[in-house]
Amino acid sequence: MRVTLDSPAAAPQPANAYYSQVARVELPGGGALLYLSGQVAEGADLAAQSRGVFETVAALLAAHGATLDDIVNIRTYLTDLDDLPAYGAVRREFLTGTPPTSMTFEVSRLFRPDALVEVEVVAAVGAPAPEHASGWGAAGAASGVSPRPAA
């Protein structure tokens, strides 16, 4: 397994040089996982910042041959959970396919005093598609994993 750390020149650069924006993990069977550092953006309000974040995420993914449709996990940090509906509306503008797995947190503050939202994602690029795009599929059934506890 090979790991490459990168801050692609084609995307907005990080606030400082103390971290990389993308960790690309090559998978043995082909494809790669892309772990993106948390992204923030400037803007007067949460909607503007959210749009900037997703534009940056799209540029980082594109630099590695991926798109927003390749996101498999998203973590969102909001300074006010009451802003979730406004963030969700912008997120739906950018993530139009099957929704990825997701976690959302309210935090007291982010590293930049004016930041209202920070988003980090994991994307799978160039990997074979799962047998079933939705539901549990054969792998879950074979392992005995079920979506709900047995009654």
CSV table of C-alpha atoms in Angstrom, one decimal:
chain,number,residue,atom,x,y,z
A,1,MET,CA,0.0,0.0,0.0
A,2,ARG,CA,1.3,3.4,-1.0
A,3,VAL,CA,0.4,6.7,0.7
A,4,THR,CA,0.9,10.1,-1.0
A,5,LEU,CA,0.4,13.4,0.8
A,6,ASP,CA,-0.5,16.3,-1.4
A,7,SER,CA,-1.7,19.9,-1.7
A,8,PRO,CA,-2.5,20.1,-5.4
A,9,ALA,CA,-1.6,23.4,-7.1
A,10,ALA,CA,-4.8,23.3,-9.0
A,11,ALA,CA,-6.8,23.8,-5.8
A,12,PRO,CA,-6.9,26.5,-3.2
A,13,GLN,CA,-3.8,26.2,-1.0
A,14,PRO,CA,-4.0,25.5,2.8
A,15,ALA,CA,-3.8,28.4,5.2
A,16,ASN,CA,-0.3,27.3,6.2
A,17,ALA,CA,2.3,24.7,5.2
A,18,TYR,CA,1.9,22.6,8.3
A,19,TYR,CA,-0.5,20.1,6.8
A,20,SER,CA,-1.3,18.4,3.5
A,21,GLN,CA,-4.8,18.7,2.0
A,22,VAL,CA,-5.0,15.2,0.6
A,23,ALA,CA,-3.8,11.8,1.7
A,24,ARG,CA,-4.1,9.4,-1.2
A,25,VAL,CA,-4.0,5.7,-0.2
A,26,GLU,CA,-3.5,3.3,-3.1
A,27,LEU,CA,-5.6,0.2,-2.7
A,28,PRO,CA,-4.1,-3.3,-3.5
A,29,GLY,CA,-6.9,-4.2,-5.8
A,30,GLY,CA,-6.9,-0.9,-7.7
A,31,GLY,CA,-8.3,2.5,-7.0
A,32,ALA,CA,-7.5,4.7,-4.1
A,33,LEU,CA,-9.0,6.3,-1.0
A,34,LEU,CA,-8.7,10.1,-0.7
A,35,TYR,CA,-8.7,11.6,2.8
A,36,LEU,CA,-9.2,15.4,2.6
A,37,SER,CA,-8.2,17.7,5.5
A,38,GLY,CA,-11.0,19.8,6.9
A,39,GLN,CA,-11.9,22.6,4.6
A,40,VAL,CA,-13.1,26.1,5.5
A,41,ALA,CA,-13.9,29.1,3.3
A,42,GLU,CA,-14.4,32.8,3.5
A,43,GLY,CA,-17.9,34.2,3.2
A,44,ALA,CA,-20.3,36.6,4.9
A,45,ASP,CA,-22.7,33.8,6.0
A,46,LEU,CA,-22.9,30.0,6.4
A,47,ALA,CA,-24.3,29.4,2.9
A,48,ALA,CA,-21.5,31.3,1.2
A,49,GLN,CA,-18.9,29.5,3.3
A,50,SER,CA,-20.5,26.2,2.6
A,51,ARG,CA,-20.4,26.8,-1.2
A,52,GLY,CA,-16.7,27.8,-0.9
A,53,VAL,CA,-16.0,24.6,1.0
A,54,PHE,CA,-17.7,22.4,-1.5
A,55,GLU,CA,-16.0,24.2,-4.4
A,56,THR,CA,-12.6,23.6,-2.7
A,57,VAL,CA,-13.4,19.9,-2.0
A,58,ALA,CA,-14.4,19.5,-5.7
A,59,ALA,CA,-11.1,21.0,-6.9
A,60,LEU,CA,-9.1,18.8,-4.5
A,61,LEU,CA,-10.9,15.7,-5.7
A,62,ALA,CA,-10.6,16.6,-9.4
A,63,ALA,CA,-6.8,17.0,-8.9
A,64,HIS,CA,-6.8,13.2,-8.0
A,65,GLY,CA,-9.3,12.1,-10.7
A,66,ALA,CA,-12.3,12.0,-8.5
A,67,THR,CA,-15.6,14.0,-8.3
A,68,LEU,CA,-18.1,14.8,-5.6
A,69,ASP,CA,-20.0,11.6,-6.5
A,70,ASP,CA,-17.0,9.6,-5.3
A,71,ILE,CA,-17.4,10.9,-1.7
A,72,VAL,CA,-18.1,7.9,0.7
A,73,ASN,CA,-18.0,9.7,4.0
A,74,ILE,CA,-18.4,13.3,5.1
A,75,ARG,CA,-17.9,14.9,8.5
A,76,THR,CA,-19.3,18.4,9.1
A,77,TYR,CA,-18.4,20.7,12.0
A,78,LEU,CA,-20.8,23.6,12.6
A,79,THR,CA,-20.4,26.3,15.2
A,80,ASP,CA,-24.2,26.4,15.5
A,81,LEU,CA,-26.4,23.3,14.9
A,82,ASP,CA,-29.3,25.6,14.2
A,83,ASP,CA,-27.5,26.3,10.8
A,84,LEU,CA,-28.0,22.7,9.8
A,85,PRO,CA,-30.9,23.4,7.4
A,86,ALA,CA,-29.0,26.1,5.6
A,87,TYR,CA,-25.9,23.9,5.3
A,88,GLY,CA,-28.0,21.0,4.2
A,89,ALA,CA,-29.5,23.0,1.4
A,90,VAL,CA,-26.1,23.9,0.0
A,91,ARG,CA,-24.8,20.4,0.5
A,92,ARG,CA,-27.7,19.1,-1.6
A,93,GLU,CA,-26.7,21.5,-4.4
A,94,PHE,CA,-23.3,19.8,-4.6
A,95,LEU,CA,-24.0,16.2,-3.5
A,96,THR,CA,-26.8,15.2,-5.9
A,97,GLY,CA,-26.3,11.4,-6.1
A,98,THR,CA,-26.6,8.7,-3.4
A,99,PRO,CA,-25.8,10.4,-0.1
A,100,PRO,CA,-22.5,9.4,1.5
A,101,THR,CA,-22.2,8.2,5.1
A,102,SER,CA,-22.3,11.3,7.3
A,103,MET,CA,-21.6,12.8,10.7
A,104,THR,CA,-22.4,16.3,11.8
A,105,PHE,CA,-21.1,17.9,15.0
A,106,GLU,CA,-21.6,21.2,16.8
A,107,VAL,CA,-18.4,22.7,18.0
A,108,SER,CA,-17.7,25.8,20.1
A,109,ARG,CA,-15.3,27.2,17.6
A,110,LEU,CA,-13.1,26.4,14.6
A,111,PHE,CA,-9.4,27.2,14.0
A,112,ARG,CA,-10.4,30.4,12.1
A,113,PRO,CA,-12.4,32.8,14.2
A,114,ASP,CA,-14.8,33.7,11.4
A,115,ALA,CA,-15.4,30.1,10.2
A,116,LEU,CA,-18.9,28.8,10.7
A,117,VAL,CA,-18.4,25.4,9.0
A,118,GLU,CA,-15.6,22.9,8.4
A,119,VAL,CA,-16.0,19.8,6.2
A,120,GLU,CA,-13.7,16.8,5.8
A,121,VAL,CA,-14.4,14.0,3.3
A,122,VAL,CA,-13.2,10.5,2.3
A,123,ALA,CA,-13.6,9.6,-1.4
A,124,ALA,CA,-13.1,6.3,-3.2
A,125,VAL,CA,-11.7,6.8,-6.7
A,126,GLY,CA,-11.1,4.1,-9.4
A,127,ALA,CA,-12.3,1.3,-7.2
A,128,PRO,CA,-14.7,-1.3,-8.5
A,129,ALA,CA,-18.4,-0.5,-7.8
A,130,PRO,CA,-20.1,-2.5,-5.0
A,131,GLU,CA,-22.4,-5.3,-6.1
A,132,HIS,CA,-25.4,-3.4,-4.7
A,133,ALA,CA,-25.4,0.4,-4.7
A,134,SER,CA,-28.0,0.4,-1.9
A,135,GLY,CA,-29.1,-2.0,0.8
A,136,TRP,CA,-27.0,-4.5,2.5
A,137,GLY,CA,-26.0,-6.7,-0.4
A,138,ALA,CA,-24.4,-10.1,-0.4
A,139,ALA,CA,-21.5,-9.2,1.8
A,140,GLY,CA,-23.7,-8.1,4.6
A,141,ALA,CA,-25.9,-11.1,4.3
A,142,ALA,CA,-23.0,-13.5,4.2
A,143,SER,CA,-21.4,-12.0,7.3
A,144,GLY,CA,-24.6,-12.2,9.3
A,145,VAL,CA,-24.8,-8.4,9.6
A,146,SER,CA,-28.3,-7.0,9.4
A,147,PRO,CA,-29.6,-3.4,9.3
A,148,ARG,CA,-31.7,-3.9,12.5
A,149,PRO,CA,-31.4,-6.1,15.6
A,150,ALA,CA,-33.4,-9.4,15.3
A,151,ALA,CA,-36.8,-9.1,16.9
